[in-house]
CSV table of C-alpha atoms in Angstrom, one decimal:
chain,number,residue,atom,x,y,z
A,1,MET,CA,-9.2,-14.4,-4.7
A,2,VAL,CA,-9.1,-12.6,-1.4
A,3,ALA,CA,-8.1,-14.5,1.7
A,4,ALA,CA,-11.0,-15.9,3.6
A,5,GLY,CA,-12.3,-14.2,6.6
A,6,ARG,CA,-9.3,-12.1,7.5
A,7,LEU,CA,-11.5,-9.2,8.6
A,8,GLY,CA,-14.8,-11.0,8.6
A,9,ASN,CA,-17.9,-9.0,9.4
A,10,LYS,CA,-21.0,-10.9,10.3
A,11,SER,CA,-19.0,-12.9,12.8
A,12,GLY,CA,-17.5,-9.7,14.2
A,13,GLN,CA,-14.1,-10.6,12.8
A,14,GLY,CA,-13.7,-8.0,10.1
A,15,LEU,CA,-14.6,-6.7,6.7
A,16,LEU,CA,-14.2,-9.3,4.0
A,17,THR,CA,-16.7,-12.1,4.2
A,18,GLY,CA,-14.5,-14.8,2.9
A,19,LEU,CA,-17.3,-15.9,0.6
A,20,THR,CA,-16.1,-17.1,-2.7
A,21,ARG,CA,-18.2,-18.0,-5.7
A,22,GLN,CA,-17.4,-20.4,-8.5
A,23,LYS,CA,-18.3,-19.2,-12.0
A,24,ALA,CA,-21.2,-21.0,-13.6
A,25,THR,CA,-20.5,-23.5,-16.2
A,26,GLU,CA,-24.1,-24.1,-17.3
A,27,ALA,CA,-26.8,-21.6,-18.1
A,28,PRO,CA,-30.5,-21.6,-18.9
A,29,GLY,CA,-31.6,-20.8,-22.5
A,30,PHE,CA,-32.6,-17.2,-23.2
A,31,THR,CA,-34.2,-15.1,-25.8
A,32,VAL,CA,-32.7,-11.7,-26.8
A,33,LEU,CA,-34.9,-8.8,-27.6
A,34,GLY,CA,-33.6,-5.5,-28.8
A,35,HIS,CA,-30.1,-4.4,-29.6
A,36,SER,CA,-27.1,-3.0,-27.8
A,37,ALA,CA,-23.6,-2.1,-28.9
A,38,ASN,CA,-22.4,-3.6,-25.7
A,39,PHE,CA,-23.6,-7.0,-26.7
A,40,ASP,CA,-23.1,-7.3,-30.4
A,41,ASP,CA,-22.2,-11.0,-30.3
A,42,LEU,CA,-24.9,-12.1,-27.8
A,43,LYS,CA,-27.1,-14.7,-29.5
A,44,GLY,CA,-30.2,-16.1,-27.8
A,45,THR,CA,-30.8,-19.8,-27.7
A,46,GLY,CA,-34.5,-19.7,-26.8
A,47,GLY,CA,-35.7,-20.6,-23.4
A,48,ASP,CA,-37.1,-19.6,-20.1
A,49,VAL,CA,-35.3,-16.2,-19.7
A,50,THR,CA,-35.9,-13.0,-21.7
A,51,LEU,CA,-33.0,-10.6,-22.1
A,52,HIS,CA,-33.9,-7.1,-23.1
A,53,LEU,CA,-31.1,-5.1,-24.7
A,54,GLY,CA,-31.0,-1.4,-25.2
A,55,GLY,CA,-33.3,-0.4,-22.4
A,56,GLY,CA,-36.6,-2.1,-23.2
A,57,TYR,CA,-38.6,-4.0,-20.6
A,58,ALA,CA,-41.8,-5.9,-20.5
A,59,PRO,CA,-42.8,-7.9,-17.4
A,60,ASP,CA,-43.4,-11.6,-17.9
A,61,ALA,CA,-44.2,-13.5,-14.8
A,62,SER,CA,-44.1,-16.8,-16.7
A,63,LYS,CA,-40.4,-16.6,-17.1
A,64,THR,CA,-37.7,-17.6,-14.6
A,65,ALA,CA,-36.1,-14.2,-15.3
A,66,VAL,CA,-36.5,-11.1,-17.3
A,67,LEU,CA,-33.2,-9.3,-17.7
A,68,VAL,CA,-33.0,-5.6,-18.4
A,69,GLU,CA,-30.0,-3.8,-19.7
A,70,LEU,CA,-29.5,-0.6,-17.8
A,71,GLY,CA,-27.7,2.6,-18.7
A,72,SER,CA,-27.2,5.1,-15.8
A,73,GLU,CA,-30.8,4.6,-14.6
A,74,CYS,CA,-32.0,2.3,-11.8
A,75,LEU,CA,-33.9,-0.9,-12.4
A,76,GLY,CA,-36.8,0.6,-10.4
A,77,GLN,CA,-37.4,3.1,-13.2
A,78,HIS,CA,-38.5,0.1,-15.3
A,79,THR,CA,-40.2,-2.0,-12.8
A,80,GLY,CA,-41.6,0.5,-10.4
A,81,GLU,CA,-40.9,0.6,-6.6
A,82,HIS,CA,-43.1,0.4,-3.5
A,83,MET,CA,-42.1,0.9,0.1
A,84,GLY,CA,-38.8,-1.1,-0.3
A,85,GLN,CA,-40.7,-4.2,-1.0
A,86,GLU,CA,-40.2,-4.2,-4.8
A,87,GLY,CA,-38.7,-7.2,-6.6
A,88,SER,CA,-39.8,-9.9,-9.0
A,89,ASN,CA,-38.2,-12.0,-11.7
A,90,ALA,CA,-36.8,-8.8,-13.2
A,91,VAL,CA,-33.0,-8.4,-13.0
A,92,GLY,CA,-31.0,-5.4,-14.2
A,93,PHE,CA,-27.6,-5.7,-15.8
A,94,ALA,CA,-24.9,-3.4,-17.3
A,95,ARG,CA,-21.7,-4.1,-19.0
A,96,TYR,CA,-19.2,-1.7,-17.5
A,97,ARG,CA,-17.5,0.7,-19.9
A,98,ASN,CA,-15.6,3.8,-19.2
A,99,GLY,CA,-17.5,6.4,-21.2
A,100,SER,CA,-16.8,5.8,-24.9
A,101,ASP,CA,-14.0,3.3,-24.2
A,102,ALA,CA,-14.4,-0.3,-25.3
A,103,PRO,CA,-16.6,-2.2,-22.9
A,104,SER,CA,-15.0,-4.4,-20.2
A,105,THR,CA,-15.9,-8.0,-19.4
A,106,LEU,CA,-17.6,-6.9,-16.2
A,107,ILE,CA,-21.3,-7.3,-15.8
A,108,GLU,CA,-23.0,-5.6,-12.9
A,109,ILE,CA,-26.1,-7.6,-12.0
A,110,VAL,CA,-28.7,-5.5,-10.2
A,111,HIS,CA,-31.3,-6.8,-7.9
A,112,GLN,CA,-34.1,-5.3,-5.8
A,113,PRO,CA,-35.1,-6.3,-2.3
A,114,ASN,CA,-37.4,-9.1,-3.3
A,115,THR,CA,-35.8,-10.2,-6.6
A,116,SER,CA,-36.0,-14.0,-6.8
A,117,ASP,CA,-32.8,-15.9,-6.2
A,118,ALA,CA,-33.6,-18.0,-9.3
A,119,ALA,CA,-33.7,-14.9,-11.5
A,120,ILE,CA,-30.4,-13.7,-10.1
A,121,GLU,CA,-28.7,-17.1,-10.5
A,122,ALA,CA,-30.0,-17.3,-14.1
A,123,ALA,CA,-28.6,-13.9,-14.9
A,124,ARG,CA,-25.2,-14.7,-13.5
A,125,ALA,CA,-25.1,-18.0,-15.2
A,126,ILE,CA,-26.0,-16.7,-18.6
A,127,PHE,CA,-23.3,-14.0,-18.6
A,128,GLU,CA,-20.6,-16.2,-17.0
A,129,VAL,CA,-21.1,-18.9,-19.6
A,130,GLN,CA,-20.6,-16.2,-22.2
A,131,GLY,CA,-17.2,-15.4,-20.6
A,132,PHE,CA,-18.1,-12.4,-18.6
A,133,ASP,CA,-17.3,-11.6,-15.0
A,134,THR,CA,-20.3,-10.9,-12.9
A,135,VAL,CA,-20.9,-9.0,-9.6
A,136,LEU,CA,-24.1,-8.6,-7.8
A,137,CYS,CA,-25.3,-5.2,-6.4
A,138,LYS,CA,-28.3,-3.4,-5.1
A,139,ASP,CA,-30.3,-1.1,-7.3
A,140,LEU,CA,-28.5,2.0,-6.2
A,141,ALA,CA,-27.2,4.9,-8.3
A,142,GLY,CA,-24.0,4.1,-10.2
A,143,ARG,CA,-24.0,0.5,-9.2
A,144,ILE,CA,-20.5,-0.4,-8.0
A,145,VAL,CA,-17.9,1.0,-10.4
A,146,ASP,CA,-19.3,4.4,-11.3
A,147,ARG,CA,-20.6,4.9,-7.8
A,148,LEU,CA,-17.0,4.6,-6.5
A,149,VAL,CA,-14.9,6.0,-9.2
A,150,ARG,CA,-16.8,9.0,-10.5
A,151,PRO,CA,-16.1,11.0,-7.3
A,152,LYS,CA,-12.4,10.2,-7.7
A,153,TYR,CA,-12.4,11.5,-11.2
A,154,ASN,CA,-14.2,14.7,-10.0
A,155,ASP,CA,-11.5,15.1,-7.3
A,156,ALA,CA,-8.7,14.7,-9.8
A,157,LEU,CA,-10.3,17.2,-12.2
A,158,ARG,CA,-10.8,19.6,-9.4
A,159,PHE,CA,-7.2,19.2,-8.1
A,160,LEU,CA,-6.0,20.0,-11.6
A,161,ASP,CA,-7.9,23.2,-11.5
A,162,GLU,CA,-6.6,24.0,-8.0
A,163,GLY,CA,-3.0,23.4,-9.1
A,164,LEU,CA,-2.3,20.5,-6.8
A,165,ALA,CA,0.0,19.0,-9.4
A,166,THR,CA,0.2,18.5,-13.1
A,167,ALA,CA,-2.0,16.0,-14.8
A,168,GLU,CA,1.0,14.0,-15.6
A,169,ASP,CA,2.3,13.9,-12.0
A,170,MET,CA,-1.2,13.0,-10.7
A,171,ASP,CA,-1.5,10.1,-13.0
A,172,LYS,CA,2.1,9.0,-12.5
A,173,THR,CA,1.5,9.1,-8.7
A,174,CYS,CA,-1.5,6.8,-9.0
A,175,CYS,CA,0.2,4.4,-11.4
A,176,MET,CA,3.5,4.2,-9.4
A,177,GLY,CA,2.0,4.5,-6.0
A,178,LEU,CA,-1.2,2.4,-6.3
A,179,GLY,CA,-0.5,0.2,-9.3
A,180,TYR,CA,-3.2,1.7,-11.5
A,181,PRO,CA,-2.8,0.7,-15.1
A,182,VAL,CA,-4.0,4.2,-16.2
A,183,GLY,CA,-4.2,7.3,-14.1
A,184,PRO,CA,-7.5,8.9,-13.2
A,185,LEU,CA,-7.1,11.9,-15.5
A,186,ALA,CA,-6.0,9.9,-18.5
A,187,ARG,CA,-8.9,7.5,-17.8
A,188,VAL,CA,-11.6,10.1,-17.5
A,189,HIS,CA,-10.3,11.9,-20.6
A,190,SER,CA,-10.2,8.6,-22.5
A,191,GLY,CA,-13.8,7.9,-21.7
A,192,GLY,CA,-14.8,11.5,-22.5
A,193,LEU,CA,-15.3,14.4,-20.2
A,194,ALA,CA,-18.8,15.0,-21.6
A,195,GLN,CA,-19.7,11.4,-20.8
A,196,HIS,CA,-18.3,11.9,-17.3
A,197,PHE,CA,-20.5,14.9,-17.0
A,198,GLU,CA,-23.6,12.9,-17.9
A,199,ILE,CA,-22.8,10.0,-15.6
A,200,SER,CA,-21.9,12.3,-12.7
A,201,LYS,CA,-25.0,14.4,-13.2
A,202,ALA,CA,-27.2,11.3,-13.1
A,203,LEU,CA,-25.5,10.2,-9.9
A,204,HIS,CA,-25.8,13.6,-8.4
A,205,ASP,CA,-29.5,13.9,-9.3
A,206,MET,CA,-30.2,10.5,-7.6
A,207,THR,CA,-28.0,10.8,-4.6
A,208,GLY,CA,-27.7,14.6,-3.9
A,209,LEU,CA,-24.2,13.9,-2.7
A,210,PRO,CA,-21.7,16.7,-3.5
A,211,GLY,CA,-19.0,14.3,-4.6
A,212,TYR,CA,-21.0,13.4,-7.7
A,213,ALA,CA,-21.7,17.0,-8.8
A,214,PRO,CA,-20.0,17.5,-12.1
A,215,VAL,CA,-16.9,19.6,-11.8
A,216,ARG,CA,-16.0,22.6,-13.9
A,217,ARG,CA,-13.9,20.8,-16.6
A,218,ALA,CA,-16.8,18.3,-17.1
A,219,VAL,CA,-19.3,21.1,-17.3
A,220,VAL,CA,-17.2,22.9,-19.8
A,221,ALA,CA,-16.7,19.8,-22.0
A,222,LYS,CA,-20.4,19.1,-22.0
A,223,ALA,CA,-21.3,22.7,-22.8
A,224,ALA,CA,-18.8,22.6,-25.7
A,225,GLN,CA,-20.3,19.4,-27.0
A,226,THR,CA,-23.9,20.7,-26.6
A,227,GLY,CA,-23.1,24.1,-28.1
A,228,GLY,CA,-21.2,22.6,-31.0
A,229,MET,CA,-18.0,24.6,-30.0
A,230,ALA,CA,-14.6,23.3,-30.5
A,231,LYS,CA,-13.7,20.7,-27.9
A,232,ALA,CA,-10.2,22.0,-27.2
A,233,ALA,CA,-10.5,20.9,-23.6
A,234,GLU,CA,-10.6,17.3,-24.6
B,1,MET,CA,24.2,22.2,-2.1
B,2,THR,CA,25.5,18.6,-2.1
B,3,ILE,CA,23.8,16.1,0.2
B,4,THR,CA,26.0,13.2,1.3
B,5,LYS,CA,25.0,12.5,4.9
B,6,ILE,CA,21.4,11.7,5.8
B,7,GLY,CA,19.7,11.3,9.1
B,8,VAL,CA,16.5,9.3,9.4
B,9,CYS,CA,14.3,9.9,12.5
B,10,GLY,CA,12.0,7.0,13.3
B,11,ALA,CA,14.3,4.5,11.7
B,12,GLY,CA,13.1,1.8,14.0
B,13,GLY,CA,9.7,1.9,12.2
B,14,THR,CA,8.8,0.4,8.8
B,15,MET,CA,8.8,3.6,6.9
B,16,GLY,CA,11.9,5.1,8.5
B,17,ALA,CA,13.8,1.9,8.0
B,18,GLY,CA,12.9,1.8,4.4
B,19,ILE,CA,14.1,5.4,3.9
B,20,ALA,CA,17.4,4.6,5.6
B,21,LEU,CA,17.9,1.7,3.2
B,22,VAL,CA,17.3,4.0,0.2
B,23,ALA,CA,19.8,6.4,1.5
B,24,ALA,CA,22.5,3.9,2.4
B,25,ARG,CA,22.0,2.0,-0.9
B,26,ALA,CA,22.6,5.3,-2.7
B,27,GLY,CA,26.0,5.8,-1.1
B,28,MET,CA,25.0,8.2,1.7
B,29,GLN,CA,26.3,8.1,5.2
B,30,THR,CA,23.1,7.3,7.1
B,31,VAL,CA,22.4,8.0,10.7
B,32,CYS,CA,19.4,5.8,11.8
B,33,PHE,CA,17.9,7.5,14.8
B,34,ASP,CA,15.2,6.0,17.0
B,35,LEU,CA,14.4,6.3,20.7
B,36,SER,CA,14.2,2.5,20.8
B,37,PRO,CA,17.5,0.6,20.5
B,38,ASP,CA,15.5,-2.6,20.2
B,39,ALA,CA,13.6,-1.3,17.2
B,40,LEU,CA,16.9,-0.2,15.6
B,41,ALA,CA,18.3,-3.7,16.2
B,42,ARG,CA,15.3,-5.3,14.6
B,43,GLN,CA,15.6,-3.0,11.6
B,44,ARG,CA,19.4,-3.6,11.4
B,45,ALA,CA,18.6,-7.3,11.0
B,46,ALA,CA,15.9,-6.6,8.5
B,47,ALA,CA,18.4,-4.4,6.5
B,48,GLN,CA,20.9,-7.2,6.4
B,49,LYS,CA,18.2,-9.5,5.1
B,50,PHE,CA,17.0,-7.1,2.5
B,51,PHE,CA,20.4,-6.3,1.1
B,52,GLY,CA,21.3,-10.0,1.3
B,53,ARG,CA,18.3,-10.8,-0.9
B,54,SER,CA,19.4,-8.1,-3.3
B,55,VAL,CA,22.8,-9.9,-3.5
B,56,ASP,CA,21.1,-13.2,-4.1
B,57,LYS,CA,19.0,-11.7,-6.9
B,58,GLY,CA,22.1,-10.1,-8.5
B,59,ARG,CA,20.9,-6.6,-7.9
B,60,MET,CA,24.0,-5.7,-5.9
B,61,THR,CA,27.4,-7.2,-5.2
B,62,GLN,CA,28.4,-8.5,-1.8
B,63,GLY,CA,30.9,-5.7,-1.6
B,64,ASP,CA,28.2,-3.1,-2.2
B,65,CYS,CA,26.0,-4.8,0.4
B,66,ASP,CA,28.7,-4.7,3.0
B,67,ALA,CA,29.5,-1.1,2.2
B,68,ALA,CA,25.8,-0.1,2.4
B,69,LEU,CA,25.4,-1.7,5.8
B,70,ALA,CA,28.6,0.0,7.0
B,71,ARG,CA,27.2,3.3,6.0
B,72,MET,CA,24.3,2.9,8.4
B,73,GLN,CA,25.0,4.1,11.9
B,74,ASP,CA,22.4,3.4,14.6
B,75,SER,CA,21.8,6.0,17.3
B,76,SER,CA,19.3,7.0,20.0
B,77,ASP,CA,21.0,10.3,20.5
B,78,LEU,CA,19.7,13.2,18.5
B,79,ASN,CA,23.2,14.9,18.8
B,80,ASP,CA,24.5,12.3,16.3
B,81,LEU,CA,22.4,14.1,13.6
B,82,ALA,CA,24.3,17.3,14.1
B,83,ASP,CA,26.3,17.2,10.9
B,84,CYS,CA,23.8,15.6,8.6
B,85,ASP,CA,23.1,17.5,5.4
B,86,MET,CA,19.5,16.4,5.5
B,87,VAL,CA,17.3,14.8,8.2
B,88,ILE,CA,14.2,13.0,7.1
B,89,GLU,CA,11.6,12.4,9.8
B,90,ALA,CA,9.3,9.4,9.6
B,91,ILE,CA,8.0,9.5,13.2
B,92,PHE,CA,4.4,9.4,14.6
B,93,GLU,CA,1.9,11.2,12.4
B,94,ASN,CA,1.1,14.0,14.9
B,95,LEU,CA,1.7,17.7,14.2
B,96,ASP,CA,2.9,18.6,17.7
B,97,VAL,CA,5.3,15.7,17.9
B,98,LYS,CA,6.8,16.6,14.5
B,99,LYS,CA,7.1,20.3,15.4
B,100,ASP,CA,8.8,19.4,18.6
B,101,LEU,CA,11.3,17.2,16.8
B,102,PHE,CA,12.2,19.9,14.3
B,103,ALA,CA,12.6,22.5,17.0
B,104,LYS,CA,15.0,20.2,18.9
B,105,LEU,CA,16.9,19.4,15.7
B,106,ASN,CA,17.2,23.1,14.9
B,107,ALA,CA,19.2,23.6,18.0
B,108,ILE,CA,21.4,20.6,17.2
B,109,CYS,CA,22.0,20.5,13.5
B,110,LYS,CA,24.3,22.7,11.5
B,111,PRO,CA,22.7,25.8,10.0
B,112,ASP,CA,22.3,24.5,6.5
B,113,THR,CA,20.8,21.1,7.3
B,114,ILE,CA,17.6,20.5,5.5
B,115,PHE,CA,14.7,19.0,7.4
B,116,ALA,CA,12.3,16.8,5.4
B,117,SER,CA,9.1,15.4,6.6
B,118,ASN,CA,7.6,12.1,5.4
B,119,THR,CA,4.1,13.1,6.6
B,120,SER,CA,1.3,11.8,4.5
B,121,THR,CA,-1.4,14.1,5.6
B,122,LEU,CA,-0.1,17.0,7.7
B,123,SER,CA,0.9,20.4,6.3
B,124,ILE,CA,4.5,21.0,5.7
B,125,THR,CA,4.1,24.7,6.4
B,126,GLN,CA,2.5,23.9,9.8
B,127,ILE,CA,5.2,21.3,10.7
B,128,ALA,CA,7.9,23.9,9.8
B,129,GLY,CA,6.2,26.7,11.6
B,130,GLY,CA,8.2,27.9,14.6
B,131,CYS,CA,11.1,25.5,14.1
B,132,GLY,CA,13.6,28.3,13.5
B,133,ARG,CA,14.5,27.4,9.9
B,134,GLU,CA,11.1,27.4,8.1
B,135,ASP,CA,12.9,28.0,4.8
B,136,ARG,CA,14.8,24.7,5.0
B,137,VAL,CA,11.9,22.4,5.5
B,138,VAL,CA,10.5,20.3,2.7
B,139,GLY,CA,7.9,17.6,2.3
B,140,MET,CA,9.1,14.2,1.1
B,141,HIS,CA,6.4,11.6,1.2
B,142,PHE,CA,7.7,8.1,0.4
B,143,CYS,CA,5.5,5.1,-0.5
B,144,LEU,CA,5.5,1.9,1.4
B,145,PRO,CA,7.8,0.0,1.3
B,146,ALA,CA,10.2,2.8,0.7
B,147,GLN,CA,13.1,0.6,-0.3
B,148,VAL,CA,11.0,-0.9,-3.2
B,149,MET,CA,8.6,1.9,-4.2
B,150,LYS,CA,10.3,4.6,-6.3
B,151,LEU,CA,7.7,7.3,-6.0
B,152,ILE,CA,8.2,10.3,-3.7
B,153,GLU,CA,5.7,13.2,-3.4
B,154,MET,CA,7.7,16.4,-3.0
B,155,SER,CA,6.1,19.5,-1.6
B,156,ARG,CA,7.2,22.8,-0.4
B,157,GLY,CA,5.9,24.8,2.5
B,158,ILE,CA,5.0,28.5,2.1
B,159,ASN,CA,8.5,29.4,3.3
B,160,THR,CA,10.5,26.7,1.7
B,161,SER,CA,13.4,28.2,-0.3
B,162,GLU,CA,13.9,27.2,-3.9
B,163,GLU,CA,17.4,26.2,-3.1
B,164,VAL,CA,16.3,23.7,-0.5
B,165,PHE,CA,13.5,22.3,-2.6
B,166,THR,CA,15.9,21.8,-5.6
B,167,ALA,CA,18.5,20.2,-3.4
B,168,ALA,CA,16.1,17.8,-1.9
B,169,TRP,CA,14.6,17.0,-5.3
B,170,ASP,CA,18.0,16.4,-6.8
B,171,TRP,CA,18.8,14.1,-3.9
B,172,THR,CA,15.8,11.9,-4.5
B,173,GLU,CA,16.9,11.4,-8.1
B,174,THR,CA,20.5,10.7,-7.0
B,175,ALA,CA,19.0,8.1,-4.7
B,176,GLY,CA,17.3,6.4,-7.6
B,177,GLN,CA,13.8,7.6,-6.7
B,178,ILE,CA,11.2,9.3,-8.9
B,179,PRO,CA,9.9,12.5,-7.5
B,180,VAL,CA,6.6,14.3,-8.3
B,181,GLU,CA,5.8,17.8,-7.2
B,182,THR,CA,2.6,18.5,-5.3
B,183,GLN,CA,1.2,21.4,-3.4
B,184,ASP,CA,1.2,21.4,0.4
B,185,LYS,CA,-2.3,20.1,0.8
B,186,PRO,CA,-3.8,17.4,3.0
B,187,GLY,CA,-3.0,14.0,1.5
B,188,PHE,CA,-0.9,15.5,-1.3
B,189,ILE,CA,-1.8,13.5,-4.4
B,190,LEU,CA,-1.9,9.9,-3.5
B,191,ASN,CA,-3.9,10.0,-0.2
B,192,ALA,CA,-6.0,12.9,-1.4
B,193,LEU,CA,-7.4,10.6,-4.1
B,194,LEU,CA,-7.1,7.3,-2.2
B,195,VAL,CA,-8.5,8.1,1.2
B,196,PRO,CA,-11.9,9.5,0.1
B,197,PHE,CA,-12.2,6.6,-2.4
B,198,ASN,CA,-11.7,4.1,0.4
B,199,ASN,CA,-14.2,5.9,2.6
B,200,ASP,CA,-16.7,5.7,-0.3
B,201,VAL,CA,-16.0,2.0,-0.5
B,202,LEU,CA,-16.7,1.5,3.2
B,203,ARG,CA,-19.9,3.5,2.9
B,204,ALA,CA,-21.0,1.3,0.0
B,205,ILE,CA,-20.4,-1.8,2.1
B,206,GLU,CA,-22.3,-0.3,5.0
B,207,ALA,CA,-25.2,0.5,2.6
B,208,GLY,CA,-25.2,-3.1,1.5
B,209,LEU,CA,-24.4,-2.2,-2.1
B,210,ALA,CA,-22.5,-5.4,-2.7
B,211,THR,CA,-20.1,-7.8,-0.8
B,212,PRO,CA,-16.5,-6.6,-0.4
B,213,GLU,CA,-15.5,-9.5,-2.7
B,214,ASP,CA,-17.8,-8.3,-5.5
B,215,ILE,CA,-16.6,-4.7,-5.0
B,216,ASP,CA,-13.0,-5.9,-5.4
B,217,THR,CA,-14.0,-7.9,-8.5
B,218,ALA,CA,-15.8,-5.0,-10.0
B,219,ILE,CA,-12.9,-2.6,-9.6
B,220,LYS,CA,-10.3,-5.1,-10.7
B,221,VAL,CA,-12.2,-6.2,-13.8
B,222,GLY,CA,-13.8,-2.9,-14.7
B,223,LEU,CA,-10.8,-0.7,-14.2
B,224,GLY,CA,-7.9,-3.1,-14.3
B,225,TYR,CA,-6.6,-2.3,-10.9
B,226,LYS,CA,-4.1,-4.9,-9.6
B,227,MET,CA,-5.8,-5.0,-6.2
B,228,GLY,CA,-9.3,-4.5,-5.1
B,229,PRO,CA,-10.0,-1.6,-2.7
B,230,CYS,CA,-11.2,-3.9,0.1
B,231,THR,CA,-8.1,-6.0,0.0
B,232,LEU,CA,-6.1,-2.8,-0.1
B,233,LEU,CA,-8.0,-1.6,3.0
B,234,GLU,CA,-7.1,-4.8,4.7
B,235,LEU,CA,-3.4,-4.1,4.1
B,236,ILE,CA,-3.6,-0.5,5.1
B,237,GLY,CA,-5.6,-1.3,8.2
B,238,LEU,CA,-9.0,0.0,9.0
B,239,ASP,CA,-7.6,1.8,12.1
B,240,THR,CA,-5.1,3.6,9.8
B,241,GLN,CA,-7.9,4.5,7.4
B,242,VAL,CA,-9.7,6.2,10.2
B,243,LEU,CA,-6.6,8.2,11.2
B,244,LEU,CA,-6.0,9.2,7.6
B,245,GLY,CA,-9.6,10.3,7.1
B,246,GLU,CA,-9.6,12.2,10.3
B,247,ALA,CA,-6.5,14.1,9.2
B,248,PHE,CA,-8.6,15.7,6.4
B,249,PHE,CA,-11.2,18.3,6.8
B,250,PRO,CA,-14.8,17.2,7.4
B,251,SER,CA,-16.5,16.2,4.2
B,252,ARG,CA,-17.1,12.9,2.4
B,253,TRP,CA,-13.4,12.3,3.1
B,254,THR,CA,-14.1,11.8,6.7
B,255,PRO,CA,-15.0,8.2,7.9
B,256,ALA,CA,-18.7,7.8,8.4
B,257,PRO,CA,-19.8,7.4,12.0
B,258,PRO,CA,-20.9,3.8,11.4
B,259,PHE,CA,-17.5,3.0,10.1
B,260,ARG,CA,-15.8,4.2,13.2
B,261,ARG,CA,-17.9,1.7,15.1
B,262,SER,CA,-17.2,-1.0,12.5
B,263,ALA,CA,-13.4,-0.3,12.5
B,264,ALA,CA,-13.4,-0.9,16.3
B,265,ALA,CA,-15.4,-4.1,16.0
B,266,TRP,CA,-13.7,-5.5,13.0
B,267,TRP,CA,-10.1,-4.8,13.7
B,268,PRO,CA,-8.7,-6.7,16.7
B,269,PRO,CA,-4.9,-6.1,16.7
B,270,ASP,CA,-2.6,-8.6,15.0
B,271,VAL,CA,-5.3,-11.0,13.8
B,272,LEU,CA,-4.2,-10.9,10.2
B,273,GLY,CA,-0.9,-12.7,10.3
B,274,ILE,CA,0.2,-10.4,7.4
B,275,ASN,CA,2.4,-7.4,7.4
B,276,ARG,CA,0.1,-4.5,7.7
B,277,ALA,CA,1.3,-1.4,5.9
B,278,LYS,CA,1.3,1.5,8.4
B,279,GLY,CA,1.7,5.1,7.8
B,280,CYS,CA,1.0,5.1,4.1
């Protein structure tokens, strides 16, 4: 874990908060509705939490929490939003996976401004007891990982077009210089350039930020996929 | 062209000292230049300690250690670099300062001396411009700590000759390093990908997306990175991140205005008690 309070922030001492969180060892019972390839082994035990897989959602105020599996969409698209005051017992979640790669153990838990603490804690506990690692984030486009990493993949793909270096040298630089297990170009190709296009486009549509705009190689891959042409680029 | 004698400018700093260790360890006569004799003395002690640990770990013999240290000559006189085959500068990251140094070295060094710059963000072509031997200037960006990290980003300026680039490239391999070739563009490969990523991380924190701890966890677990970006930023130093961002052209690569304020408020000097990596 990171060292406590080296940079601090709220106290004016720095960036890291120094706050650490112990993983939950107990979780409330839950009922699973729907199906998702990301959670083949998740079996409900029955209880006060409803867990919607595959994008479904039905509000139920009688529950401690209603958990909604998210794709690239925001939780607000299911629950509705109003003047920044939205929030209930509905909590979003997504198991991170790089495109078509195998899913990771990371669960991004998504909350709204007025999501109840009990609902958030229930969500974290359910997934942590199942062996997942959870992080909590606001209901913003791309959540944490895709929000941060997709612009980097776009940069790497653009640099490749611009001739900055070979793909091999760019990946080697990141692996040797930054300790990445896989370079950004190998990673984005592994997950699929067409998948990257879809995720980047969704982020760009929601944020309007140029860093998310799908770059040429992703556009080409998506066009090849859509048009049924040979996917030589991948 | 065979390179057997190296000069390192800025050898009193962390990066320059590491480069000098690489050169001396590889069997090169190494002139360690710095304007500060005190800084050179500190790095001399650090070099003894580093090579001593290498002996303890069986990576080199005591004889090799003694020979490497003997090959390192400290100097605060630029004239001592006159007969070096290659001079590598690792001085302050400022275009005018680097240009001034190469212009002075051009008047001192033998005609075929290669000038290499360890700049992480500046243009090799611009650094070389007007120095008098633009064809003999090459980019050679080491990673911190240079004596441990093998990677070197090699770039050529518009006027760099093929002979010079090849000679410098061959030297890195002789010294046991691993070169990659990149164009002469801001940040080369590593910082061109890392600096905007770090700026995006800081923007996410400022937007309240998640805590820095959860951002680190997400990146480590989701992508398998050894270190989370917030912890890395702590090592780099927020002040250095601002400088790196400002070295690039205005875009999302530039630190957001709120972050400039935050960096000033969150980063009192020397509060970490850890070795902050400068000049990455």
